[in-house]
């Protein structure tokens, strides 16, 4: 049976939710106050999970210090204290919803981690709203 | 791969755990202090999860504001600041355990939500006791 | 300079907020859904703080195990899994608001604790509503 | 002895920390990544405390529903899902540090609340950084 | 469809991470400050989950009081306020990583619980690092 | 009126509570399971508060990044992943109770911080036990 290990990190970002091809009014109907043209922001709480075999010698599935460094170097350094719409290449043409941010983080980290390990992302945008990607075992 | 989105809401209710057909003594053995005839109560923390495809235009699996309204209109308005045994139709003949409350909430919300979306309920009765329904991917 | 030590405990109770001498309508205006005649309930989080000198030999202001037992024997055993209005002598003629519950707990514990120690009570009724008694240094 | 009652609310905002009269370089030295010209953001957690006498009839120091409405109408509606620098009059010429935000909230609420009640503001900018105003009993 | 029920308990232990057959230098490279020969420690947060059918009469999957007692008698009594390396038989020859602790707890509890119920263990070593065993539905 | 600013940091340590001059039996009566000769441990949560005037230009009472570095360089580096009794000079002859740890941290930080600022320490040993030093306004 496999074991999951999870590491929590945080980043604080500004963003605006809108579809560029839509009118301001239509964006307001769909995204409400999240469509504020001057942006708003969040303290994002990110939980990265790896699922695999525990090494019989070390007792580790993955070194949490190494995972923390991977997340900091590839995710936190890119998103923290940034405007997701303006300061990152990932959301130039992609709406920075929590769903999309989680998937982008998965796509950033996936090539950096041994393919034998399942990778899952959980992201809290607020204490009441969160997302997970992927949602199915995979 | 699919994405899960979750919304947390809260309600505060009184309840009593007992089986009407049993003697007071048997209820005491099984339910202990939860069998207090004058009721006790909890701050319930409810997490509703939907699993589906992210809309490629909006970047949403489901609008969290719409989900919050659905939960408030159909669950919170029915259970919050109520006595679950006396004030709700759902527990007239059903013991309001956390397991049953979670299933009842699932049954209330399931017809209100697109069948293409998986629906899952997590309910904390206290910070130490929680339930999930359904527990299997479905 | 003195040191404060604090112990957190929990109890789960039903209650109803109302003034017996008022009409149902007036109680509804003032207490809203908290006036539900069949009661509602909360997970109360109680933090008891003692302020005094640290014993130079033990390094304790007060033994947290002893404080925990004091709270359990005198407060938790009286309020937990009870209906505050019906099952406790303290709220027969006193509205069980968080303010009053905190003061009652203070009055229960004060005679049990060395008068040289300041006693303070903090009570969370929900994660958003809390009270402290007394509020002034004393 | 008096009692304190506290209500927690939340708002999510973008901001940038900088002194307009300073060079970009000097702002970078002092404010670091908080000086990002495109803004970043936070989930602010606001706790408003009132200290006063408990009403002997109602058992309330202050109705938490009324306090919640006061905070929502005067603070949350102004700051939530806004850019503090661009969208609010309060920070046109005032750096939106947590210290200044807390003081501004105190100044907004103080005239709305009975002067017999002490008013205190606690503001979490992140789970690790918080401020209180005023810090002295007053 | 099945229901999951979960109970949270806590224990506080000292431990050291190292592989006895390795040099001190190699252990330092792999385990860093966790290899301190004089030990360090954690407040472990343990969540035990059982998945099964809800009893149609009681409304319980499993009595949380019974589960709490099982955990306390078989896990907390063995690990709490202990040095995992020196005071427990389980880690005489097994590195007490979070992964291994979770698996050991699963192995302790599995024979004590009806085989019809799925058993899962989640263990927080810190608020940022956690593990789950088993990670696959089983 | 002054403003308080607070920074939270964490460290994970082993310790044993006992008075060297007492018999093992007397230490057991007073310190119970905390007297385990092989040590146990905790995730300590440390909150350092400074109270002072907000700088009218920067809007800061104190730079949280500077405060974080001060705490890490002088406290976390000394106590984290250490055995408080064996690895630190501070508790060679002082029982490492939460009360004493808080006072020692205050004594370490006080000379490093502008005397115009009030310094206060809050320390959580577990989620249920915490201390503050000094407890009086000062």
mmCIF file of N, CA, C and O in Angstrom, chain B residues 52-123:
data_model
loop_
_atom_site.group_PDB
_atom_site.id
_atom_site.type_symbol
_atom_site.label_atom_id
_atom_site.label_comp_id
_atom_site.label_asym_id
_atom_site.label_seq_id
_atom_site.Cartn_x
_atom_site.Cartn_y
_atom_site.Cartn_z
ATOM 1 N N UNK B 52 -15.751 18.073 -11.295
ATOM 2 C CA UNK B 52 -16.136 18.087 -12.700
ATOM 3 C C UNK B 52 -15.060 18.710 -13.564
ATOM 4 O O UNK B 52 -13.909 18.854 -13.147
ATOM 5 N N UNK B 53 -15.461 19.075 -14.762
ATOM 6 C CA UNK B 53 -14.543 19.687 -15.718
ATOM 7 C C UNK B 53 -14.512 21.196 -15.493
ATOM 8 O O UNK B 53 -15.555 21.812 -15.244
ATOM 9 N N UNK B 54 -13.338 21.789 -15.619
ATOM 10 C CA UNK B 54 -13.234 23.241 -15.570
ATOM 11 C C UNK B 54 -13.692 23.822 -16.915
ATOM 12 O O UNK B 54 -13.212 23.391 -17.964
ATOM 13 N N UNK B 55 -14.611 24.769 -16.866
ATOM 14 C CA UNK B 55 -15.076 25.431 -18.084
ATOM 15 C C UNK B 55 -13.906 26.175 -18.727
ATOM 16 O O UNK B 55 -13.254 26.997 -18.065
ATOM 17 N N UNK B 56 -13.608 25.893 -20.004
ATOM 18 C CA UNK B 56 -12.403 26.486 -20.600
ATOM 19 C C UNK B 56 -12.503 28.007 -20.770
ATOM 20 O O UNK B 56 -11.474 28.679 -20.880
ATOM 21 N N UNK B 57 -13.697 28.552 -20.796
ATOM 22 C CA UNK B 57 -13.838 30.007 -20.940
ATOM 23 C C UNK B 57 -13.768 30.710 -19.595
ATOM 24 O O UNK B 57 -12.971 31.631 -19.392
ATOM 25 N N UNK B 58 -14.606 30.287 -18.653
ATOM 26 C CA UNK B 58 -14.647 30.997 -17.368
ATOM 27 C C UNK B 58 -13.532 30.554 -16.414
ATOM 28 O O UNK B 58 -13.149 31.310 -15.518
ATOM 29 N N UNK B 59 -13.060 29.344 -16.566
ATOM 30 C CA UNK B 59 -12.093 28.827 -15.605
ATOM 31 C C UNK B 59 -12.747 28.328 -14.330
ATOM 32 O O UNK B 59 -12.063 28.092 -13.333
ATOM 33 N N UNK B 60 -14.063 28.173 -14.347
ATOM 34 C CA UNK B 60 -14.810 27.696 -13.184
ATOM 35 C C UNK B 60 -15.260 26.253 -13.404
ATOM 36 O O UNK B 60 -15.720 25.908 -14.500
ATOM 37 N N UNK B 61 -15.193 25.434 -12.361
ATOM 38 C CA UNK B 61 -15.980 24.194 -12.333
ATOM 39 C C UNK B 61 -17.418 24.544 -11.960
ATOM 40 O O UNK B 61 -18.382 24.030 -12.535
ATOM 41 N N UNK B 62 -17.543 25.441 -10.993
ATOM 42 C CA UNK B 62 -18.860 25.871 -10.517
ATOM 43 C C UNK B 62 -18.622 27.197 -9.809
ATOM 44 O O UNK B 62 -17.625 27.367 -9.115
ATOM 45 N N UNK B 63 -19.550 28.124 -9.946
ATOM 46 C CA UNK B 63 -19.413 29.442 -9.319
ATOM 47 C C UNK B 63 -19.605 29.300 -7.810
ATOM 48 O O UNK B 63 -20.666 28.878 -7.353
ATOM 49 N N UNK B 64 -18.586 29.638 -7.026
ATOM 50 C CA UNK B 64 -18.654 29.478 -5.566
ATOM 51 C C UNK B 64 -19.765 30.330 -4.947
ATOM 52 O O UNK B 64 -20.318 29.975 -3.906
ATOM 53 N N UNK B 65 -20.062 31.471 -5.569
ATOM 54 C CA UNK B 65 -21.165 32.306 -5.058
ATOM 55 C C UNK B 65 -22.501 31.580 -5.261
ATOM 56 O O UNK B 65 -23.363 31.584 -4.356
ATOM 57 N N UNK B 66 -22.660 30.936 -6.397
ATOM 58 C CA UNK B 66 -23.891 30.180 -6.656
ATOM 59 C C UNK B 66 -23.982 28.980 -5.714
ATOM 60 O O UNK B 66 -25.055 28.691 -5.159
ATOM 61 N N UNK B 67 -22.858 28.312 -5.498
ATOM 62 C CA UNK B 67 -22.859 27.165 -4.588
ATOM 63 C C UNK B 67 -23.183 27.611 -3.164
ATOM 64 O O UNK B 67 -23.983 26.976 -2.454
ATOM 65 N N UNK B 68 -22.595 28.722 -2.751
ATOM 66 C CA UNK B 68 -22.877 29.248 -1.417
ATOM 67 C C UNK B 68 -24.366 29.561 -1.274
ATOM 68 O O UNK B 68 -24.990 29.217 -0.251
ATOM 69 N N UNK B 69 -24.960 30.184 -2.288
ATOM 70 C CA UNK B 69 -26.392 30.500 -2.224
ATOM 71 C C UNK B 69 -27.246 29.234 -2.172
ATOM 72 O O UNK B 69 -28.221 29.168 -1.411
ATOM 73 N N UNK B 70 -26.874 28.239 -2.975
ATOM 74 C CA UNK B 70 -27.592 26.954 -2.960
ATOM 75 C C UNK B 70 -27.570 26.330 -1.571
ATOM 76 O O UNK B 70 -28.591 25.825 -1.077
ATOM 77 N N UNK B 71 -26.398 26.346 -0.938
ATOM 78 C CA UNK B 71 -26.266 25.752 0.399
ATOM 79 C C UNK B 71 -27.071 26.551 1.414
ATOM 80 O O UNK B 71 -27.785 25.989 2.249
ATOM 81 N N UNK B 72 -26.978 27.860 1.322
ATOM 82 C CA UNK B 72 -27.702 28.695 2.290
ATOM 83 C C UNK B 72 -29.218 28.541 2.140
ATOM 84 O O UNK B 72 -29.941 28.415 3.123
ATOM 85 N N UNK B 73 -29.687 28.514 0.891
ATOM 86 C CA UNK B 73 -31.139 28.466 0.664
ATOM 87 C C UNK B 73 -31.732 27.101 1.007
ATOM 88 O O UNK B 73 -32.902 27.019 1.398
ATOM 89 N N UNK B 74 -30.948 26.041 0.838
ATOM 90 C CA UNK B 74 -31.509 24.694 0.979
ATOM 91 C C UNK B 74 -31.060 23.953 2.233
ATOM 92 O O UNK B 74 -31.721 23.006 2.647
ATOM 93 N N UNK B 75 -29.956 24.369 2.818
ATOM 94 C CA UNK B 75 -29.445 23.644 3.989
ATOM 95 C C UNK B 75 -29.384 24.562 5.212
ATOM 96 O O UNK B 75 -29.990 24.271 6.250
ATOM 97 N N UNK B 76 -28.644 25.653 5.099
ATOM 98 C CA UNK B 76 -28.456 26.520 6.271
ATOM 99 C C UNK B 76 -29.802 27.058 6.751
ATOM 100 O O UNK B 76 -30.084 27.076 7.957
ATOM 101 N N UNK B 77 -30.640 27.485 5.824
ATOM 102 C CA UNK B 77 -31.940 28.051 6.223
ATOM 103 C C UNK B 77 -32.819 27.022 6.925
ATOM 104 O O UNK B 77 -33.712 27.376 7.685
ATOM 105 N N UNK B 78 -32.558 25.746 6.680
ATOM 106 C CA UNK B 78 -33.370 24.680 7.287
ATOM 107 C C UNK B 78 -32.816 24.234 8.639
ATOM 108 O O UNK B 78 -33.576 23.906 9.558
ATOM 109 N N UNK B 79 -31.494 24.237 8.789
ATOM 110 C CA UNK B 79 -30.883 23.631 9.979
ATOM 111 C C UNK B 79 -30.324 24.650 10.980
ATOM 112 O O UNK B 79 -30.138 24.313 12.158
ATOM 113 N N UNK B 80 -30.004 25.860 10.516
ATOM 114 C CA UNK B 80 -29.290 26.800 11.386
ATOM 115 C C UNK B 80 -30.206 27.361 12.484
ATOM 116 O O UNK B 80 -31.322 27.813 12.204
ATOM 117 N N UNK B 81 -29.686 27.348 13.718
ATOM 118 C CA UNK B 81 -30.438 27.834 14.879
ATOM 119 C C UNK B 81 -31.766 27.104 15.007
ATOM 120 O O UNK B 81 -32.789 27.697 15.366
ATOM 121 N N UNK B 82 -31.708 25.804 14.732
ATOM 122 C CA UNK B 82 -32.881 24.951 14.869
ATOM 123 C C UNK B 82 -32.548 23.768 15.783
ATOM 124 O O UNK B 82 -31.379 23.461 16.030
ATOM 125 N N UNK B 83 -33.611 23.138 16.265
ATOM 126 C CA UNK B 83 -33.491 21.847 16.941
ATOM 127 C C UNK B 83 -33.716 20.787 15.879
ATOM 128 O O UNK B 83 -34.817 20.683 15.319
ATOM 129 N N UNK B 84 -32.671 20.024 15.577
ATOM 130 C CA UNK B 84 -32.773 19.091 14.447
ATOM 131 C C UNK B 84 -33.892 18.067 14.670
ATOM 132 O O UNK B 84 -34.608 17.712 13.731
ATOM 133 N N UNK B 85 -34.079 17.630 15.910
ATOM 134 C CA UNK B 85 -35.120 16.629 16.182
ATOM 135 C C UNK B 85 -36.529 17.213 16.063
ATOM 136 O O UNK B 85 -37.429 16.543 15.536
ATOM 137 N N UNK B 86 -36.701 18.433 16.529
ATOM 138 C CA UNK B 86 -38.058 18.980 16.630
ATOM 139 C C UNK B 86 -38.438 19.904 15.486
ATOM 140 O O UNK B 86 -39.614 20.003 15.121
ATOM 141 N N UNK B 87 -37.469 20.605 14.908
ATOM 142 C CA UNK B 87 -37.792 21.685 13.968
ATOM 143 C C UNK B 87 -37.616 21.309 12.502
ATOM 144 O O UNK B 87 -37.903 22.140 11.637
ATOM 145 N N UNK B 88 -37.111 20.142 12.213
ATOM 146 C CA UNK B 88 -36.881 19.800 10.806
ATOM 147 C C UNK B 88 -37.638 18.523 10.463
ATOM 148 O O UNK B 88 -37.735 17.610 11.288
ATOM 149 N N UNK B 89 -38.175 18.440 9.241
ATOM 150 C CA UNK B 89 -38.886 17.213 8.862
ATOM 151 C C UNK B 89 -37.941 16.024 8.700
ATOM 152 O O UNK B 89 -38.357 14.877 8.858
ATOM 153 N N UNK B 90 -36.662 16.297 8.400
ATOM 154 C CA UNK B 90 -35.749 15.214 8.038
ATOM 155 C C UNK B 90 -35.441 14.273 9.190
ATOM 156 O O UNK B 90 -35.117 13.104 8.969
ATOM 157 N N UNK B 91 -35.508 14.781 10.419
ATOM 158 C CA UNK B 91 -35.086 13.961 11.555
ATOM 159 C C UNK B 91 -36.249 13.636 12.491
ATOM 160 O O UNK B 91 -36.037 13.356 13.666
ATOM 161 N N UNK B 92 -37.450 13.684 11.937
ATOM 162 C CA UNK B 92 -38.592 13.264 12.754
ATOM 163 C C UNK B 92 -38.454 11.779 13.100
ATOM 164 O O UNK B 92 -38.741 11.369 14.219
ATOM 165 N N UNK B 93 -38.002 10.995 12.132
ATOM 166 C CA UNK B 93 -37.884 9.552 12.349
ATOM 167 C C UNK B 93 -36.483 9.038 12.020
ATOM 168 O O UNK B 93 -36.299 7.866 11.695
ATOM 169 N N UNK B 94 -35.518 9.929 12.092
ATOM 170 C CA UNK B 94 -34.147 9.554 11.754
ATOM 171 C C UNK B 94 -33.232 10.180 12.798
ATOM 172 O O UNK B 94 -33.321 11.379 13.073
ATOM 173 N N UNK B 95 -32.351 9.372 13.392
ATOM 174 C CA UNK B 95 -31.469 9.849 14.437
ATOM 175 C C UNK B 95 -30.482 10.863 13.843
ATOM 176 O O UNK B 95 -29.785 10.535 12.872
ATOM 177 N N UNK B 96 -30.410 12.082 14.381
ATOM 178 C CA UNK B 96 -29.548 13.105 13.766
ATOM 179 C C UNK B 96 -28.073 12.946 14.123
ATOM 180 O O UNK B 96 -27.452 13.858 14.670
ATOM 181 N N UNK B 97 -27.521 11.772 13.832
ATOM 182 C CA UNK B 97 -26.069 11.587 13.946
ATOM 183 C C UNK B 97 -25.390 12.374 12.818
ATOM 184 O O UNK B 97 -26.018 12.721 11.809
ATOM 185 N N UNK B 98 -24.112 12.610 12.966
ATOM 186 C CA UNK B 98 -23.365 13.297 11.906
ATOM 187 C C UNK B 98 -23.461 12.521 10.595
ATOM 188 O O UNK B 98 -23.590 13.116 9.516
ATOM 189 N N UNK B 99 -23.411 11.185 10.679
ATOM 190 C CA UNK B 99 -23.525 10.359 9.474
ATOM 191 C C UNK B 99 -24.848 10.648 8.757
ATOM 192 O O UNK B 99 -24.880 10.846 7.530
ATOM 193 N N UNK B 100 -25.946 10.649 9.528
ATOM 194 C CA UNK B 100 -27.247 10.876 8.908
ATOM 195 C C UNK B 100 -27.418 12.309 8.423
ATOM 196 O O UNK B 100 -28.028 12.555 7.385
ATOM 197 N N UNK B 101 -26.894 13.276 9.174
ATOM 198 C CA UNK B 101 -27.010 14.669 8.733
ATOM 199 C C UNK B 101 -26.284 14.853 7.397
ATOM 200 O O UNK B 101 -26.793 15.493 6.475
ATOM 201 N N UNK B 102 -25.107 14.273 7.270
ATOM 202 C CA UNK B 102 -24.350 14.411 6.014
ATOM 203 C C UNK B 102 -25.112 13.796 4.842
ATOM 204 O O UNK B 102 -25.185 14.378 3.756
ATOM 205 N N UNK B 103 -25.708 12.628 5.066
ATOM 206 C CA UNK B 103 -26.454 11.983 3.984
ATOM 207 C C UNK B 103 -27.700 12.792 3.620
ATOM 208 O O UNK B 103 -28.023 12.941 2.438
ATOM 209 N N UNK B 104 -28.394 13.326 4.624
ATOM 210 C CA UNK B 104 -29.580 14.151 4.363
ATOM 211 C C UNK B 104 -29.191 15.390 3.550
ATOM 212 O O UNK B 104 -29.894 15.779 2.608
ATOM 213 N N UNK B 105 -28.080 16.016 3.893
ATOM 214 C CA UNK B 105 -27.643 17.200 3.136
ATOM 215 C C UNK B 105 -27.323 16.809 1.694
ATOM 216 O O UNK B 105 -27.666 17.526 0.754
ATOM 217 N N UNK B 106 -26.684 15.648 1.514
ATOM 218 C CA UNK B 106 -26.398 15.174 0.158
ATOM 219 C C UNK B 106 -27.699 14.982 -0.621
ATOM 220 O O UNK B 106 -27.801 15.394 -1.785
ATOM 221 N N UNK B 107 -28.700 14.393 0.054
ATOM 222 C CA UNK B 107 -29.984 14.130 -0.624
ATOM 223 C C UNK B 107 -30.728 15.428 -0.945
ATOM 224 O O UNK B 107 -31.463 15.506 -1.932
ATOM 225 N N UNK B 108 -30.552 16.437 -0.102
ATOM 226 C CA UNK B 108 -31.179 17.744 -0.385
ATOM 227 C C UNK B 108 -30.513 18.404 -1.592
ATOM 228 O O UNK B 108 -31.184 18.945 -2.476
ATOM 229 N N UNK B 109 -29.184 18.353 -1.626
ATOM 230 C CA UNK B 109 -28.472 19.119 -2.668
ATOM 231 C C UNK B 109 -28.389 18.384 -4.012
ATOM 232 O O UNK B 109 -28.327 19.024 -5.065
ATOM 233 N N UNK B 110 -28.361 17.053 -3.965
ATOM 234 C CA UNK B 110 -28.129 16.284 -5.215
ATOM 235 C C UNK B 110 -29.073 16.702 -6.351
ATOM 236 O O UNK B 110 -28.601 16.940 -7.480
ATOM 237 N N UNK B 111 -30.400 16.828 -6.122
ATOM 238 C CA UNK B 111 -31.277 17.198 -7.251
ATOM 239 C C UNK B 111 -31.089 18.639 -7.715
ATOM 240 O O UNK B 111 -31.572 18.990 -8.794
ATOM 241 N N UNK B 112 -30.423 19.462 -6.939
ATOM 242 C CA UNK B 112 -30.269 20.883 -7.286
ATOM 243 C C UNK B 112 -29.033 21.113 -8.148
ATOM 244 O O UNK B 112 -28.776 22.251 -8.557
ATOM 245 N N UNK B 113 -28.212 20.067 -8.341
ATOM 246 C CA UNK B 113 -26.907 20.251 -8.991
ATOM 247 C C UNK B 113 -26.788 19.338 -10.202
ATOM 248 O O UNK B 113 -27.185 18.167 -10.148
ATOM 249 N N UNK B 114 -26.248 19.871 -11.256
ATOM 250 C CA UNK B 114 -26.003 19.149 -12.511
ATOM 251 C C UNK B 114 -25.476 17.734 -12.247
ATOM 252 O O UNK B 114 -24.437 17.571 -11.603
ATOM 253 N N UNK B 115 -26.189 16.705 -12.751
ATOM 254 C CA UNK B 115 -25.760 15.325 -12.487
ATOM 255 C C UNK B 115 -24.366 15.009 -13.024
ATOM 256 O O UNK B 115 -23.754 14.015 -12.601
ATOM 257 N N UNK B 116 -23.852 15.824 -13.928
ATOM 258 C CA UNK B 116 -22.496 15.584 -14.426
ATOM 259 C C UNK B 116 -21.444 15.859 -13.354
ATOM 260 O O UNK B 116 -20.288 15.454 -13.493
ATOM 261 N N UNK B 117 -21.840 16.545 -12.305
ATOM 262 C CA UNK B 117 -20.895 16.869 -11.239
ATOM 263 C C UNK B 117 -21.043 15.879 -10.091
ATOM 264 O O UNK B 117 -22.159 15.625 -9.612
ATOM 265 N N UNK B 118 -19.915 15.325 -9.639
ATOM 266 C CA UNK B 118 -19.925 14.506 -8.423
ATOM 267 C C UNK B 118 -20.162 15.432 -7.230
ATOM 268 O O UNK B 118 -19.636 16.548 -7.197
ATOM 269 N N UNK B 119 -20.949 14.988 -6.273
ATOM 270 C CA UNK B 119 -21.247 15.764 -5.066
ATOM 271 C C UNK B 119 -20.766 14.983 -3.847
ATOM 272 O O UNK B 119 -21.092 13.799 -3.694
ATOM 273 N N UNK B 120 -20.021 15.679 -2.980
ATOM 274 C CA UNK B 120 -19.550 15.042 -1.743
ATOM 275 C C UNK B 120 -19.771 15.998 -0.575
ATOM 276 O O UNK B 120 -19.665 17.215 -0.731
ATOM 277 N N UNK B 121 -20.059 15.420 0.570
ATOM 278 C CA UNK B 121 -20.354 16.202 1.772
ATOM 279 C C UNK B 121 -19.345 15.829 2.847
ATOM 280 O O UNK B 121 -19.141 14.639 3.124
ATOM 281 N N UNK B 122 -18.729 16.854 3.479
ATOM 282 C CA UNK B 122 -17.931 16.615 4.688
ATOM 283 C C UNK B 122 -18.541 17.455 5.805
ATOM 284 O O UNK B 122 -18.884 18.632 5.582
ATOM 285 N N UNK B 123 -18.691 16.861 6.974
ATOM 286 C CA UNK B 123 -19.352 17.563 8.068
ATOM 287 C C UNK B 123 -18.544 17.362 9.343
ATOM 288 O O UNK B 123 -18.330 16.227 9.786
#
